[in-house]
Short mmCIF file of C-alpha atoms in Angstrom, two decimals:
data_model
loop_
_atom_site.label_atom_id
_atom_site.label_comp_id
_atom_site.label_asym_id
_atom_site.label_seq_id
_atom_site.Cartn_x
_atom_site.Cartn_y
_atom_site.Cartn_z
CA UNK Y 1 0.00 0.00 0.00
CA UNK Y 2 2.65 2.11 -0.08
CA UNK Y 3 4.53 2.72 -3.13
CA UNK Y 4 7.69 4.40 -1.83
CA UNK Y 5 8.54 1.56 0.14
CA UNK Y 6 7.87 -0.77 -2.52
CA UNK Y 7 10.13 0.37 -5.70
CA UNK Y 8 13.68 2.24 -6.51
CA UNK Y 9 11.96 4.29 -9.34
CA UNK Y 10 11.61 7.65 -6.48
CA UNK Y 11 14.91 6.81 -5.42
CA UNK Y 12 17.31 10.40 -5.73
CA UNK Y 13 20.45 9.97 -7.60
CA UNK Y 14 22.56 10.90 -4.33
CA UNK Y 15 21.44 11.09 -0.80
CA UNK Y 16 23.54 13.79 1.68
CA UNK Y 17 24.19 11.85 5.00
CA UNK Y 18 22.86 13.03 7.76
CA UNK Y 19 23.21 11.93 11.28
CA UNK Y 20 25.56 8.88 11.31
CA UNK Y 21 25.76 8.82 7.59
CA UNK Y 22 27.14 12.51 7.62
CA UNK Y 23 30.85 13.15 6.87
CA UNK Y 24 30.43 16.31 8.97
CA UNK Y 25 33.02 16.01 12.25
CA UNK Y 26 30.38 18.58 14.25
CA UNK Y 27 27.46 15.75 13.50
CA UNK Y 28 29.27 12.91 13.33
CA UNK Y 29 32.28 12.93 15.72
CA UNK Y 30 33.84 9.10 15.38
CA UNK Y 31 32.21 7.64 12.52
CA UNK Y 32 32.80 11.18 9.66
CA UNK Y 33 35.77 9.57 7.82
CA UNK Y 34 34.55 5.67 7.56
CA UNK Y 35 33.20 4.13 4.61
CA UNK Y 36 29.41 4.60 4.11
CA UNK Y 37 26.93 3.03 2.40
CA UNK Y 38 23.53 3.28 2.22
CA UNK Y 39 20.88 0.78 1.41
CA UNK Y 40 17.25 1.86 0.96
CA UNK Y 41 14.08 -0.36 1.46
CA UNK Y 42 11.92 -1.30 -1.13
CA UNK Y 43 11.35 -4.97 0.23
CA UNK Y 44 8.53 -4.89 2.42
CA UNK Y 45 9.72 -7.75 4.56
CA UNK Y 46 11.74 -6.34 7.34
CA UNK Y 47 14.97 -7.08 5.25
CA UNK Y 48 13.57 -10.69 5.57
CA UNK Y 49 12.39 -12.34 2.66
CA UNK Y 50 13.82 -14.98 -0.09
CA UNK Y 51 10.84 -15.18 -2.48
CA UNK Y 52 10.96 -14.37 -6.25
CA UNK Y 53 8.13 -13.35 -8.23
CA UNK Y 54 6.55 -16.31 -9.76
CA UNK Y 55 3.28 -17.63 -11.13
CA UNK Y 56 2.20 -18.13 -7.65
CA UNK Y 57 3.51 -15.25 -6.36
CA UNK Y 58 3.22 -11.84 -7.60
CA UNK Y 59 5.04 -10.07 -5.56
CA UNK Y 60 8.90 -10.54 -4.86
CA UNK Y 61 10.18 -9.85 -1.39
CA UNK Y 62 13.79 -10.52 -1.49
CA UNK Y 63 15.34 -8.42 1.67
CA UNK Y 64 17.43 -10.90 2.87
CA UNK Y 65 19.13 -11.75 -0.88
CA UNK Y 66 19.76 -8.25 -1.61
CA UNK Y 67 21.90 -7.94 1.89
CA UNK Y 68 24.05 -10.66 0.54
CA UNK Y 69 24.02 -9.24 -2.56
CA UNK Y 70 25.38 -6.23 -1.31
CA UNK Y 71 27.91 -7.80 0.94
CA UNK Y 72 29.23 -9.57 -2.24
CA UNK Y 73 29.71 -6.48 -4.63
CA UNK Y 74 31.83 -4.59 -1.35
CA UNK Y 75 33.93 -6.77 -1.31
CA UNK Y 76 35.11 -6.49 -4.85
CA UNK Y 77 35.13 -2.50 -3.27
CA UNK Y 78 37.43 -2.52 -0.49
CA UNK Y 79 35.78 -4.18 2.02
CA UNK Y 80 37.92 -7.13 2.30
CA UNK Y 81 40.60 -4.92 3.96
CA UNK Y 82 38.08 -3.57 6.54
CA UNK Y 83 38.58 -4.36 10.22
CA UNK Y 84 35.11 -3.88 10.82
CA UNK Y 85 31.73 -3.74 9.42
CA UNK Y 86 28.99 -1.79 11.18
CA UNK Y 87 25.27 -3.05 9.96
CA UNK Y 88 23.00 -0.51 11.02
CA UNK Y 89 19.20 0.23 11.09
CA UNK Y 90 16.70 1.72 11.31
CA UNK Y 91 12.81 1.09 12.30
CA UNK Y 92 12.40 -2.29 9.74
CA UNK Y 93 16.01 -1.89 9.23
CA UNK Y 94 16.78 -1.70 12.82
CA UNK Y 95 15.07 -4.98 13.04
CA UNK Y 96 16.43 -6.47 10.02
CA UNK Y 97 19.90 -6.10 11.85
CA UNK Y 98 18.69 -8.69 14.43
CA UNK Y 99 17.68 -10.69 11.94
CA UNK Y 100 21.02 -10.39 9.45
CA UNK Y 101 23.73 -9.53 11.43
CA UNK Y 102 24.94 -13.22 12.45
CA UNK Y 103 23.96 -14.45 9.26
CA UNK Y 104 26.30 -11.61 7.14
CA UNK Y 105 29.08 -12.65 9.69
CA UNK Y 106 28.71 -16.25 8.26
CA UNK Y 107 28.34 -15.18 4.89
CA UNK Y 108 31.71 -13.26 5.25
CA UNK Y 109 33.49 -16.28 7.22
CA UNK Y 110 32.60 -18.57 4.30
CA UNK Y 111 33.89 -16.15 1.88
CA UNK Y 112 37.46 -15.93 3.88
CA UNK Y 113 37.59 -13.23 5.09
CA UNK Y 114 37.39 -14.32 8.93
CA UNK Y 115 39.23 -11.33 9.86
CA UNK Y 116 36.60 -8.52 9.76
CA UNK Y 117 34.64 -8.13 12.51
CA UNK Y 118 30.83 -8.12 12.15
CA UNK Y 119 28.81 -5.63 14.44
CA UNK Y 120 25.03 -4.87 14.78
CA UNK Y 121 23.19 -1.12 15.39
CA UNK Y 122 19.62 -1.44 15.94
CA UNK Y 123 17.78 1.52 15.67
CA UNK Y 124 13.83 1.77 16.52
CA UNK Y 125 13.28 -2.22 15.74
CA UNK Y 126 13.02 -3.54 19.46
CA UNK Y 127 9.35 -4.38 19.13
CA UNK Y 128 7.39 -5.87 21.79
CA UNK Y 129 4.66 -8.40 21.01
CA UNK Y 130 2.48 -7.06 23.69
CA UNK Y 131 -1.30 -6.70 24.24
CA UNK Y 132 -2.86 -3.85 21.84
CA UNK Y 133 -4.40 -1.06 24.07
CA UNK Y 134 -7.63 -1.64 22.04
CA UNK Y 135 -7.82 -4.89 20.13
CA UNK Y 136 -8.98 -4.70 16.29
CA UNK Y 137 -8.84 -6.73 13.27
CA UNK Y 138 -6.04 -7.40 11.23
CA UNK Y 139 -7.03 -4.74 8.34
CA UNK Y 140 -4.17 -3.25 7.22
CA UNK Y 141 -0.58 -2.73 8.19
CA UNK Y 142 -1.78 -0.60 11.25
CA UNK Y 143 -4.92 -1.94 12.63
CA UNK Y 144 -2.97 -5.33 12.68
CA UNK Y 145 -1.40 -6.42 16.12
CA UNK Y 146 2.37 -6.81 16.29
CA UNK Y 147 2.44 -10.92 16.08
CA UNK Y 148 -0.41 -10.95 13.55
CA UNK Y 149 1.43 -8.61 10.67
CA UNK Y 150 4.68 -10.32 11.43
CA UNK Y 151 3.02 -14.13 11.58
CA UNK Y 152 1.04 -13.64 8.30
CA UNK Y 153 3.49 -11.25 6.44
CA UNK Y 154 6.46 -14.70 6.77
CA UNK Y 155 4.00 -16.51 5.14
CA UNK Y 156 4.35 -14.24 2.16
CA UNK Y 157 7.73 -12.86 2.12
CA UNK Y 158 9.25 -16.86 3.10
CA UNK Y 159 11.34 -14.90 5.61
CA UNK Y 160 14.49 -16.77 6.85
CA UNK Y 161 15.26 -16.38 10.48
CA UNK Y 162 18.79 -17.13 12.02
CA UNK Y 163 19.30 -20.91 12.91
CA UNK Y 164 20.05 -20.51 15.90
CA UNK Y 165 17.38 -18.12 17.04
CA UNK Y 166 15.01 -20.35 14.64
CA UNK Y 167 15.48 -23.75 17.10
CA UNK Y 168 14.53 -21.76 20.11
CA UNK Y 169 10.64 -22.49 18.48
CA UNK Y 170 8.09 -24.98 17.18
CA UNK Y 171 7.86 -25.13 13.47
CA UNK Y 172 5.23 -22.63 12.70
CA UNK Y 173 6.68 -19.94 15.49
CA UNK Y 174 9.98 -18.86 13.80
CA UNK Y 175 7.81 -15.52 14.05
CA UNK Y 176 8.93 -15.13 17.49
CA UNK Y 177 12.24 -14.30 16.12
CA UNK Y 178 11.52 -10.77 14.63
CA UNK Y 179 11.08 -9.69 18.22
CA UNK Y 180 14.54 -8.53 19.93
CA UNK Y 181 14.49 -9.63 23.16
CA UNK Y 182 13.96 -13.06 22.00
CA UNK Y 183 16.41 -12.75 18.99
CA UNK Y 184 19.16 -11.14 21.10
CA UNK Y 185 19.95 -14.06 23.70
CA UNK Y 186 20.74 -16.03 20.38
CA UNK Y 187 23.50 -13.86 18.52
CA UNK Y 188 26.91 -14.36 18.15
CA UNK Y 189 27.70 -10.83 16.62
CA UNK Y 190 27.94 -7.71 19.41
CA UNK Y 191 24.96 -5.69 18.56
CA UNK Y 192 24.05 -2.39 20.32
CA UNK Y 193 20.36 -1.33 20.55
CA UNK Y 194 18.89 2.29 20.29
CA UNK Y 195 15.34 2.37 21.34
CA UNK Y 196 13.02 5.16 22.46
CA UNK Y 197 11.31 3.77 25.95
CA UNK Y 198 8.19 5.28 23.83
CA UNK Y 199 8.39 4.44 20.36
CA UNK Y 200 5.32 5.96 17.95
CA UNK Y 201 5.83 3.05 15.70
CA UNK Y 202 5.09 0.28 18.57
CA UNK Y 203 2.26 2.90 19.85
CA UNK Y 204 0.36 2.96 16.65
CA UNK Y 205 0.42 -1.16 16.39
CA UNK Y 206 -0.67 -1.17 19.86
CA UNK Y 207 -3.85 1.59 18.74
CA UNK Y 208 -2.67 4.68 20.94
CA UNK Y 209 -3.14 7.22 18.76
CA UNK Y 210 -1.99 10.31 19.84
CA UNK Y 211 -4.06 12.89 18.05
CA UNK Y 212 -4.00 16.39 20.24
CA UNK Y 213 -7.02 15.13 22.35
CA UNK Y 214 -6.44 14.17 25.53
CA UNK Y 215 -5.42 10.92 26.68
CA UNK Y 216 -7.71 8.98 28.53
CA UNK Y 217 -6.11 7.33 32.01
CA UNK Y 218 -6.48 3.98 30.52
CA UNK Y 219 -4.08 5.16 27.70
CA UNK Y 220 -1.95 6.99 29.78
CA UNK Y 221 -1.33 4.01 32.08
CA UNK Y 222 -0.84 1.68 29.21
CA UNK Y 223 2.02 4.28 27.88
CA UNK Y 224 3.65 4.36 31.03
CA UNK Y 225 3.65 0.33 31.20
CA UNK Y 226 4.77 0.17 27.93
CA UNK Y 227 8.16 1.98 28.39
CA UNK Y 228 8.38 -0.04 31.82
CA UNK Y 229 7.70 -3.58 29.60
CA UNK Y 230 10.46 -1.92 27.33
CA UNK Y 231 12.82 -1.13 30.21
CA UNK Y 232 12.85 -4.60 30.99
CA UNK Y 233 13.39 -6.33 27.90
CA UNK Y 234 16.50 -4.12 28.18
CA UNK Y 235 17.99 -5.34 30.86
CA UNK Y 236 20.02 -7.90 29.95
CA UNK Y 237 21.16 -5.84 26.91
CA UNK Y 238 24.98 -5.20 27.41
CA UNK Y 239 24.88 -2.18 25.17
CA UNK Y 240 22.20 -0.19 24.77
CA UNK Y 241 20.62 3.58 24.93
CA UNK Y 242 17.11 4.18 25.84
CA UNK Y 243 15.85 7.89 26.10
CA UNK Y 244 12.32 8.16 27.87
CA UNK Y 245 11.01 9.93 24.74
CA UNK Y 246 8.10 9.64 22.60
CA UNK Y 247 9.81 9.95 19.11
CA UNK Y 248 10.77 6.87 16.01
CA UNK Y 249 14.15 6.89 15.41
CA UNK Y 250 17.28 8.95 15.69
CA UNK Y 251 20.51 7.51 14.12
CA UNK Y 252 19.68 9.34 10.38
CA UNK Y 253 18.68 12.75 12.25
CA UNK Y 254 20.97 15.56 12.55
CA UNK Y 255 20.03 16.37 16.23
CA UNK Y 256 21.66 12.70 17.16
CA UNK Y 257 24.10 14.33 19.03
CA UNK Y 258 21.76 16.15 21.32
CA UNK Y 259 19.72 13.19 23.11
CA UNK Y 260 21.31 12.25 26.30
CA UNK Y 261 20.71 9.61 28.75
CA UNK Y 262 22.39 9.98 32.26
CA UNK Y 263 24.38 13.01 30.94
CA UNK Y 264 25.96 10.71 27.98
CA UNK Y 265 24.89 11.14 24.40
CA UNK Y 266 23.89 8.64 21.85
CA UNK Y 267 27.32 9.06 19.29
CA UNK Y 268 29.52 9.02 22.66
CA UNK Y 269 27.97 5.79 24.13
CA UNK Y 270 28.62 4.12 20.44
CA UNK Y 271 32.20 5.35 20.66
CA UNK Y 272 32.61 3.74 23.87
CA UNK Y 273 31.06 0.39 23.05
CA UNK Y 274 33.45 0.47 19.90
CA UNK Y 275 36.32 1.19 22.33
CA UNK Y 276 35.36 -1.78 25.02
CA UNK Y 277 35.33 -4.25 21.71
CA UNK Y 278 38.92 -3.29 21.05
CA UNK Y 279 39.76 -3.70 24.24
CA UNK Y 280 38.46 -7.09 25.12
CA UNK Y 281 39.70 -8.08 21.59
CA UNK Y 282 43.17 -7.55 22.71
CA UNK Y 283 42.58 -8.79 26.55
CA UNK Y 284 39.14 -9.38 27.84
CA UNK Y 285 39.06 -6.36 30.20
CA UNK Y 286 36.32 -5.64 32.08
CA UNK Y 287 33.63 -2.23 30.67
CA UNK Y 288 35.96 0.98 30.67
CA UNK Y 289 36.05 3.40 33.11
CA UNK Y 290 34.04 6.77 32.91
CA UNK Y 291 32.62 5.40 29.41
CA UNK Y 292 29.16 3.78 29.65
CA UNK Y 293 27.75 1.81 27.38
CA UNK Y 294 24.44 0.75 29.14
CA UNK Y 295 22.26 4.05 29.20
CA UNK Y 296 18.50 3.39 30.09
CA UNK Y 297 16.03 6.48 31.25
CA UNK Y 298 14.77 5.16 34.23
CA UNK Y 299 11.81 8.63 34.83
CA UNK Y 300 8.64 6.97 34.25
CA UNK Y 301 6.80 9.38 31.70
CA UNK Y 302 7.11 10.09 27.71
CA UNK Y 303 9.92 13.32 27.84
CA UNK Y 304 10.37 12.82 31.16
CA UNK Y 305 14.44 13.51 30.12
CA UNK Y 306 15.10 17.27 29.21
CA UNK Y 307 17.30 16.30 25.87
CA UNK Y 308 14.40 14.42 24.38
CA UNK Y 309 13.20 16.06 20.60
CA UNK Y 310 11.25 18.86 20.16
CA UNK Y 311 7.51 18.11 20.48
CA UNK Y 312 5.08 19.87 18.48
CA UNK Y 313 1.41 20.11 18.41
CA UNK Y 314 -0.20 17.86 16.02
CA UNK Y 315 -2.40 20.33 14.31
CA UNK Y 316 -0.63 24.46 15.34
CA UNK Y 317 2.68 22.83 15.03
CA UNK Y 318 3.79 24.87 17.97
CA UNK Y 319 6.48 23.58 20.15
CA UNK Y 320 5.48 22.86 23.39
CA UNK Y 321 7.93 22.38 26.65
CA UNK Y 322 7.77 19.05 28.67
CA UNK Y 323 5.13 20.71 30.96
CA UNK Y 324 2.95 21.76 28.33
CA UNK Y 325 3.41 18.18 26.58
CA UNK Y 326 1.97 16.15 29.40
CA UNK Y 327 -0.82 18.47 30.12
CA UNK Y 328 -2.00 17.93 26.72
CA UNK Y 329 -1.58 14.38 27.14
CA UNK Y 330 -4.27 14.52 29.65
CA UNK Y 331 -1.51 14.19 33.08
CA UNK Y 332 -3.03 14.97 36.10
CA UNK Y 333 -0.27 17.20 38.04
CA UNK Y 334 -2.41 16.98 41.83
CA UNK Y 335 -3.01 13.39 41.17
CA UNK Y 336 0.50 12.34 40.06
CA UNK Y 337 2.26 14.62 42.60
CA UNK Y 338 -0.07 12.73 45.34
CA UNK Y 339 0.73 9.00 43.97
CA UNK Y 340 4.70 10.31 44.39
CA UNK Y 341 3.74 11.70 47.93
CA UNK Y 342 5.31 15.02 46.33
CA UNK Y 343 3.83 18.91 46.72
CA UNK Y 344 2.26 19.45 42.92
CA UNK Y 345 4.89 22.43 42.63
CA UNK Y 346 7.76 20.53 43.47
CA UNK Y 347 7.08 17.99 40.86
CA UNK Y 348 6.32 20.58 38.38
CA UNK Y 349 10.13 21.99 39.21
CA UNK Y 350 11.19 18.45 38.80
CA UNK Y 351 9.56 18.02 35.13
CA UNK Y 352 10.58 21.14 33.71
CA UNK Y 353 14.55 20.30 35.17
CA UNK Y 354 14.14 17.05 33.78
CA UNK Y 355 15.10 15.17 37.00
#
């Protein structure tokens, strides 16, 4: 149903980088000077697929073949002298890291070139298979709950999970495996994950749609036990950076730089968890000092952290402060500040410091 997703014909000739693609220094501080290359979705299959158009099929959804693809043409480019290759992602790429990452690793090993380390970024593609707020039918791409699209849409595509993540499930529920915090336990590859604690992506399949009115409590509780449910699938996630923000993702964007968790930003943390790889490479130390690589908002409520993205109102497109932003969401200052046993002024002082 959507066409730009679907085809290269509306592709640009070039693409300026922006964010982690940019060759800028000021926007891109440890990654400016590396080799870069961009690949664009057109698959529809969460960079999962193997299935030609045929007579039985008219559609081809061939994510997974043209990531090999790729892979084999670089190397004919220079990347058979690299040290390292970085897959990144985001949103359906983000998750289509969990689901390639291990196997590009492979593809490289049985090529022989054992030598380059293979490394995962997921961006915006740790989805939860939780309960919708309001259950509905399986329409369309967003009326249709998170393990319905992705359990009907392998069916089509003939997705290929990893192996490995793959024998963790019955025949039938390889599904399972599009969902990171069951995919992760199963890689062999270091990945680092990037996920908003409030992602408007996971939001809309879960039918909280934030439209200017205000939320109703029901909503509003399910939002804050959302980014708790996310919290927790992130526990166990050695690197990681999770912003209490309502937002879909950030690597691509040129304010990158600006989101901070725990006073450390997003390209920082990455530089880090690059360092601690070279590191244990050459001698299995333990995490560096003064360099975190585990950054997760722990304030309970959607821009709860002061660095979070601009918010604007849906229909004046005025910004709006954090303050402003959760009245509009419905938040009940008296009745919060009571539940925290706090004086409603001092939690306003807290919200609008971002502590």
């Amino acid at each position: 149903t959507m066409r730009r997703l679907m085809s290269s014909r509306e592709w640009p000739a070039t693409r300026v980088g922006t964010g982690i693609l940019s060759s800028q220094p000021e926007e891109n501080p440890h990654w400016w000077n590396a080799n870069m290359v961009f690949i664009p979705y057109c698959s529809s299959d969460v960079w999962s697929g193997a299935s030609s158009k045929s007579e039985k099929n008219e559609y081809a959804f061939m994510g997974a073949l043209i990531i090999q693809e790729v892979i084999k043409e670089l190397v004919g480019k220079g990347l058979s002298t690299a040290k390292v290759l970085l897959l990144a992602g985001s949103s359906a790429g983000g998750t289509g890291v969990l689901l390639n990452v291990d196997r590009v690793a492979e593809q490289l090993e049985e090529m022989g070139y054992q030598g380059i380390q293979v490394r995962g970024l997921a961006d915006s593609g740790w989805f939860l298979d939780n309960k919708q707020y309001r259950r509905t039918d399986c329409i369309d791409t967003i009326t249709c709950a998170p393990t319905e699209a992705i359990r009907r849409g392998i069916r089509y595509w003939n997705g290929i999970v990893p192996e490995r993540c793959k024998l963790q499930f019955k025949e039938g529920e390889e599904w399972n495996c599009f969902f990171g915090y069951k995919i992760y336990p199963t890689l062999r590859c270091p990945v680092f994950v990037v996920q908003w604690l409030f992602d408007e992506a996971q939001l809309t399949v879960d039918n909280v749609h934030l439209t200017g009115q205000p939320v109703q409590e029901g909503q509003w509780l399910y939002i804050q036990n959302l980014g708790r449910e996310l919290r927790n699938t992130l526990k166990d996630v050695t690197a990681s950076f999770a912003p209490a923000c309502l937002s879909h993702e950030i690597i691509t964007r040129n304010h990158w730089t600006d989101i901070q968790v725990k006073g450390t930003s997003l390209p920082r943390a990455l530089h880090c968890w690059d360092r601690s790889l070279h590191e244990s490479n050459k001698n299995g130390k333990a995490p560096l000092k003064g360099c975190p690589i585990h950054l997760i908002d722990s304030c309970p409520w959607p821009h709860c952290n002061p660095s979070c993205p601009t918010i604007r109102d849906q229909f004046t497109g005025q910004e709006m402060n954090v303050i402003q932003f959760l009245m509009h969401m419905g938040f009940d200052v008296q009745k919060m500040a009571q539940q925290q046993g706090l004086e409603p002024s001092k939690l306003l002082g807290m919200l609008s410091s971002g502590n």
